[in-house]
Short mmCIF file of C-alpha atoms in Angstrom, two decimals:
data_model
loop_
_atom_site.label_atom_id
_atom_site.label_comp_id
_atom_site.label_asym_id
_atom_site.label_seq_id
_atom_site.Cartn_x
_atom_site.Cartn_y
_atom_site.Cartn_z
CA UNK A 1 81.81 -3.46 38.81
CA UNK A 2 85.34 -4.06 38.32
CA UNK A 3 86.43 -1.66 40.58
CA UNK A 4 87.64 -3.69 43.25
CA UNK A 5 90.67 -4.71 42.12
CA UNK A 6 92.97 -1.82 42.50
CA UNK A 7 95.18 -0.50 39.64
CA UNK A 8 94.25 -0.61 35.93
CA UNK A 9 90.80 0.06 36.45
CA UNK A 10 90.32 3.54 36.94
CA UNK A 11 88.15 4.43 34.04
CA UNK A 12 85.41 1.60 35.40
CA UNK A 13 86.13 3.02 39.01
CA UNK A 14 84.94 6.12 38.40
CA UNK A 15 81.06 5.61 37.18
CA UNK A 16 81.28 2.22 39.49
CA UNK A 17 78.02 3.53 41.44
CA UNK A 18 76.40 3.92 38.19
CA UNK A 19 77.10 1.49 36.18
CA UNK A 20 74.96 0.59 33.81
CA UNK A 21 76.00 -2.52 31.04
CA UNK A 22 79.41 -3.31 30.32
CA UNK A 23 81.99 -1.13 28.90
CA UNK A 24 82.95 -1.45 25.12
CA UNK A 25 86.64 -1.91 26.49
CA UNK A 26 86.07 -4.32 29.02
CA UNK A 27 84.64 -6.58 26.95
CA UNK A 28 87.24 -6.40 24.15
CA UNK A 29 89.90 -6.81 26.82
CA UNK A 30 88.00 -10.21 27.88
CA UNK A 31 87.75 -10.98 24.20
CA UNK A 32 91.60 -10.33 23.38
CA UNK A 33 92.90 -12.38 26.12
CA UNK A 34 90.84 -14.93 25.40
CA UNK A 35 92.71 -14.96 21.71
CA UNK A 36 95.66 -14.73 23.41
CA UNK A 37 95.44 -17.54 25.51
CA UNK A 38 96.71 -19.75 22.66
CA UNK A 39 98.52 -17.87 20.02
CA UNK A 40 99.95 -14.96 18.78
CA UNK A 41 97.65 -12.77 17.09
CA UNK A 42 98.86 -8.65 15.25
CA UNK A 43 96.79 -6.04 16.01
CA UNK A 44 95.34 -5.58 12.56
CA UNK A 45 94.32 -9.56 12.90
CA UNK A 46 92.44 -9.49 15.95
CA UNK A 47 90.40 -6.20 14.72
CA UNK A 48 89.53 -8.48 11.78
CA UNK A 49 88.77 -11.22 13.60
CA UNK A 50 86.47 -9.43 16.27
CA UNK A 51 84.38 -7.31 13.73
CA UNK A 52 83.88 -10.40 11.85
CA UNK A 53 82.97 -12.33 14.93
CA UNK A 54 80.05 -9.47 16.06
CA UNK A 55 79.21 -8.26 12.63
CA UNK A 56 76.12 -10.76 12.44
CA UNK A 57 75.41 -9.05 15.58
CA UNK A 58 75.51 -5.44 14.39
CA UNK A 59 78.40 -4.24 16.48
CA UNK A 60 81.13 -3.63 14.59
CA UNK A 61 84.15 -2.11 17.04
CA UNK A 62 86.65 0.45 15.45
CA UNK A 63 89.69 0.00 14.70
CA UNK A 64 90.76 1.90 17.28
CA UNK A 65 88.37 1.18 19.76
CA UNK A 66 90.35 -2.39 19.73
CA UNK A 67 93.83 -0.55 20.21
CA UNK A 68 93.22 1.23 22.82
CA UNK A 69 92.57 -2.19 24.43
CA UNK A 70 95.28 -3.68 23.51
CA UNK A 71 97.26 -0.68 24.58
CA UNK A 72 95.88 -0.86 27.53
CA UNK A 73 96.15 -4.65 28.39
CA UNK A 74 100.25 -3.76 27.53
CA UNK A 75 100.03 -1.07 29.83
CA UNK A 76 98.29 -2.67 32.55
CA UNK A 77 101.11 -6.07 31.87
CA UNK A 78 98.17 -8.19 30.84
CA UNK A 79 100.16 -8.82 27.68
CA UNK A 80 103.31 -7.59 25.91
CA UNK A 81 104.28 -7.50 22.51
CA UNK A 82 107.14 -9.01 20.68
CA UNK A 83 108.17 -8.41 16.54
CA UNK A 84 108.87 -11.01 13.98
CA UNK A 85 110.56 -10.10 10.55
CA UNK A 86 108.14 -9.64 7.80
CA UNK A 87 107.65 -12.47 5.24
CA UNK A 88 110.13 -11.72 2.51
CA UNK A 89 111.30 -8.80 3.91
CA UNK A 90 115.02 -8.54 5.23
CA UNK A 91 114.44 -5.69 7.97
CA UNK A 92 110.44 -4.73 8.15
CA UNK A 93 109.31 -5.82 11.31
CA UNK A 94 105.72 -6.41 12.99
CA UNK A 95 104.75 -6.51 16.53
CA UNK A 96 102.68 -9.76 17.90
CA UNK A 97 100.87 -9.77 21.10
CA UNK A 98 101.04 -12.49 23.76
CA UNK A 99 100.10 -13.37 27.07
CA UNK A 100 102.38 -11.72 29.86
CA UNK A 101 101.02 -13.11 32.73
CA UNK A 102 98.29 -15.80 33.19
CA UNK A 103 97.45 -15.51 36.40
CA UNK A 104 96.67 -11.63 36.34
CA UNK A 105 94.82 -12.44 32.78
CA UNK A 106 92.64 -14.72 34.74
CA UNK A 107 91.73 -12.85 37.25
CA UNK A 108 90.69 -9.91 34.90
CA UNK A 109 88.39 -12.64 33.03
CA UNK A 110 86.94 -13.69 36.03
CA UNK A 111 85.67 -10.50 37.07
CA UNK A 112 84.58 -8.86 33.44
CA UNK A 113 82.40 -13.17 33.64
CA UNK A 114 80.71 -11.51 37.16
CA UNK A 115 79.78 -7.89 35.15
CA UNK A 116 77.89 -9.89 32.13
CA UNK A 117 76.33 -12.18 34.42
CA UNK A 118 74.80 -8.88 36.13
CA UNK A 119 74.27 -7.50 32.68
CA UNK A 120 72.35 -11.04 31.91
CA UNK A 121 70.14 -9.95 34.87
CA UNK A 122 69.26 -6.33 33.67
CA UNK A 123 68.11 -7.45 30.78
CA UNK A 124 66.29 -10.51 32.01
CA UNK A 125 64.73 -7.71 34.32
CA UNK A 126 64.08 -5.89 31.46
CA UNK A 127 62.51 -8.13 29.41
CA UNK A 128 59.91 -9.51 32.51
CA UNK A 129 59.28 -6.42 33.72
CA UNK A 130 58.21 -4.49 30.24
CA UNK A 131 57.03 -7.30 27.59
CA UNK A 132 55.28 -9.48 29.80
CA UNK E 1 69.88 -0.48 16.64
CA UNK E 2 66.95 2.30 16.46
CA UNK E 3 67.71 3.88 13.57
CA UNK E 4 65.12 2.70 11.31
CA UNK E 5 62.25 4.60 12.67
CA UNK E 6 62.85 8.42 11.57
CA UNK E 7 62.68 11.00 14.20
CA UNK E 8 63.51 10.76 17.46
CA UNK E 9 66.13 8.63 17.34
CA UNK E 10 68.99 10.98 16.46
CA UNK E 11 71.14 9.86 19.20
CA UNK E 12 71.03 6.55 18.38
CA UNK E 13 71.28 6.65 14.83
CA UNK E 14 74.97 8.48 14.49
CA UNK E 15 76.31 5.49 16.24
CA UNK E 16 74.19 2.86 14.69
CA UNK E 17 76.94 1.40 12.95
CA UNK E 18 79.65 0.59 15.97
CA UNK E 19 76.99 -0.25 18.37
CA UNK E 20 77.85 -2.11 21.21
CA UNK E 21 75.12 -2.84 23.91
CA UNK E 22 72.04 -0.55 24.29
CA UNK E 23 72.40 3.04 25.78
CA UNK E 24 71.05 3.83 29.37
CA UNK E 25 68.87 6.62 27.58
CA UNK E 26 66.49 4.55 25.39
CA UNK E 27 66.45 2.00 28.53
CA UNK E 28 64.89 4.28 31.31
CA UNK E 29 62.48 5.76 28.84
CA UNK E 30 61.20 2.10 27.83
CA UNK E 31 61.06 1.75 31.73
CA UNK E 32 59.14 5.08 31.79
CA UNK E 33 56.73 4.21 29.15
CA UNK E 34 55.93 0.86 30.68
CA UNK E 35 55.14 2.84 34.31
CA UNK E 36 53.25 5.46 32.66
CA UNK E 37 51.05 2.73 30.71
CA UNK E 38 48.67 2.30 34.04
CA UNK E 39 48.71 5.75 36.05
CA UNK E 40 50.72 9.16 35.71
CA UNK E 41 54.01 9.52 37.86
CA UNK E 42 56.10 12.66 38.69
CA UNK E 43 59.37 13.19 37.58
CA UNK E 44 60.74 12.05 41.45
CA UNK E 45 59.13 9.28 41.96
CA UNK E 46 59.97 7.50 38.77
CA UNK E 47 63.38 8.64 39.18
CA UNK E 48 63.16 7.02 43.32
CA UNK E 49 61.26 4.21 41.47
CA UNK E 50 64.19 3.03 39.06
CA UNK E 51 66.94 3.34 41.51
CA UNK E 52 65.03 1.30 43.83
CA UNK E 53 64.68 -1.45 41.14
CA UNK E 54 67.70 -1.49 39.92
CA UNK E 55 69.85 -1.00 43.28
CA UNK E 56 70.56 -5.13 43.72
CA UNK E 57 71.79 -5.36 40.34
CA UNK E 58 74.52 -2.37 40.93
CA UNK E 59 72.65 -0.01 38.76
CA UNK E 60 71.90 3.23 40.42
CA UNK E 61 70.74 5.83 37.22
CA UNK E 62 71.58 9.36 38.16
CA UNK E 63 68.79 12.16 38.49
CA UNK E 64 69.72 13.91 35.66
CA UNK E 65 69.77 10.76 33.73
CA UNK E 66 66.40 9.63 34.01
CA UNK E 67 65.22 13.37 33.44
CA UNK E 68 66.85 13.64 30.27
CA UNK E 69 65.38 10.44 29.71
CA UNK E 70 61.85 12.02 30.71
CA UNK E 71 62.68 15.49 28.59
CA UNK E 72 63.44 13.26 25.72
CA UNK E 73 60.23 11.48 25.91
CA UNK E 74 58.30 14.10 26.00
CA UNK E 75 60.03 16.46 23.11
CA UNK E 76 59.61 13.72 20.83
CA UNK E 77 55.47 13.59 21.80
CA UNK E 78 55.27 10.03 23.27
CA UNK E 79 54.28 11.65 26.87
CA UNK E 80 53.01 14.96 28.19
CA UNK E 81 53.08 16.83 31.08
CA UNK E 82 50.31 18.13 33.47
CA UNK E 83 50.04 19.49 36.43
CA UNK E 84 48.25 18.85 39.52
CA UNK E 85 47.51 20.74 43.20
CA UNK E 86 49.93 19.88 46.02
CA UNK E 87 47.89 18.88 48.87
CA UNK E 88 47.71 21.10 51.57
CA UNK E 89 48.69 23.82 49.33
CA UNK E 90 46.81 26.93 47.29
CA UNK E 91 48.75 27.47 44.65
CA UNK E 92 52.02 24.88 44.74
CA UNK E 93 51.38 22.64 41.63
CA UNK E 94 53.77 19.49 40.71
CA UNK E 95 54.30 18.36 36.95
CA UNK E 96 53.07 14.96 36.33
CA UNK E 97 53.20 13.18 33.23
CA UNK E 98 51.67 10.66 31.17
CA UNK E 99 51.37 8.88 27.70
CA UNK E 100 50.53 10.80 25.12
CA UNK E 101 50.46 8.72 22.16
CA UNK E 102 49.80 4.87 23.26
CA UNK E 103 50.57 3.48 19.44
CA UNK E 104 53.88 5.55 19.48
CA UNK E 105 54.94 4.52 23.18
CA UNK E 106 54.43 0.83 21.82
CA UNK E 107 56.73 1.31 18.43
CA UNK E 108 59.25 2.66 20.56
CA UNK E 109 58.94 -0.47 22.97
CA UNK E 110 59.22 -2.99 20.28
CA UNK E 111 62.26 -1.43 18.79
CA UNK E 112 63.62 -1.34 22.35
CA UNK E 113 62.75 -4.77 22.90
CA UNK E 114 64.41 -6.05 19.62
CA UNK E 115 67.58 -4.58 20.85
CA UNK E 116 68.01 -5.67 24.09
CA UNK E 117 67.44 -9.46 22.37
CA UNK E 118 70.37 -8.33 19.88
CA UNK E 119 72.41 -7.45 23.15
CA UNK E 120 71.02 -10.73 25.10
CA UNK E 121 72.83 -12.46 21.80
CA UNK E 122 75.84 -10.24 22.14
CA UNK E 123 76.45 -11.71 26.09
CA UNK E 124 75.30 -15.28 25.32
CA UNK E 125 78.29 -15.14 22.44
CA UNK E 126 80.67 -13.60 24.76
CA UNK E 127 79.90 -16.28 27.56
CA UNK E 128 80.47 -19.05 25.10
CA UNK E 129 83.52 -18.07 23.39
CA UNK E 130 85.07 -16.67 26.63
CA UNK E 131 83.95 -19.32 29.39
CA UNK E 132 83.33 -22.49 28.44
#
């Protein structure tokens, strides 16, 4: 579903005519920008923050299940990363993630919004079509 | 999501604790149970039957998906097979299946059922914390 776009999609591209829900990544992606959108956030802090989030939920991502999305929004110049010194540290450094482009992390929003709606609709199907 | 329920569920239960949205597998086989609830089906038409469904919501299950699905089903004794005279043939047979254990097919449903509400939650969440 996202695979009209062109680059930076290639993993949804390929099982596009089969798609079933969501990908795991996708939706972090979504998720991460969103947290983005207004502040800095580590690494380690938005792992935290996102397993807390879904844990009443049961889903609990790995930890590196959420880097490889980050990783890949830097790849893909979603976001990039900057450092800032360590709290009473003279030289230890850690890297923060921000928004690189707004535009771009829009756009990638938008279309991982169209894939849950369809998702919404599979399992509204679901639902009518076996437990009614 | 489906690991509560002893055998049959292997699959499901070694990712239980990361689990993101529901698995395609234990999908099409609550979509076979339901079909094989009024009248038996061969393998094809089920599989012709589910593609058709789910074509206008981008969802196109593979063959060999909805086979496993129906292989599945049937090693872990919630349908059989039988087999039944092609017309206009003497000895060409088809497989057909149906339910073999109604109270089982049902369990399975309801656990089914109470994950695709958990994953219903899961996109509900994501729509209000992501767009809105």
């Amino acid at each position: 579903m996202l695979s009209n776009t062109g680059g930076g999609f290639v993993e949804e591209k390929q099982s596009s005519s089969t798609e079933f829900l969501i990908k795991q990544r996708a939706f972090l992606k979504m998720y991460i920008l969103t947290y983005l959108e207004d502040q800095h956030w580590y690494g380690l802090q938005l792992v935290e923050e996102l397993r807390t989030q879904f844990k009443p939920l049961a889903f609990q991502p790995q930890h590196s299940e959420v880097y490889r999305a980050l990783y890949d929004l830097e790849d893909e110049g979603y976001i990039k990363k900057g450092k800032v010194k360590l709290e009473g540290s003279k030289r230890a450094e850690i890297a923060i993630y921000m928004i690189a482009d707004k535009e771009k992390a829009k756009a990638y929003k938008k279309l991982v919004k169209a894939d849950i709606d369809r998702c919404d609709g599979l399992l509204r199907k679901a639902l009518a079509d076996n437990y009614s």
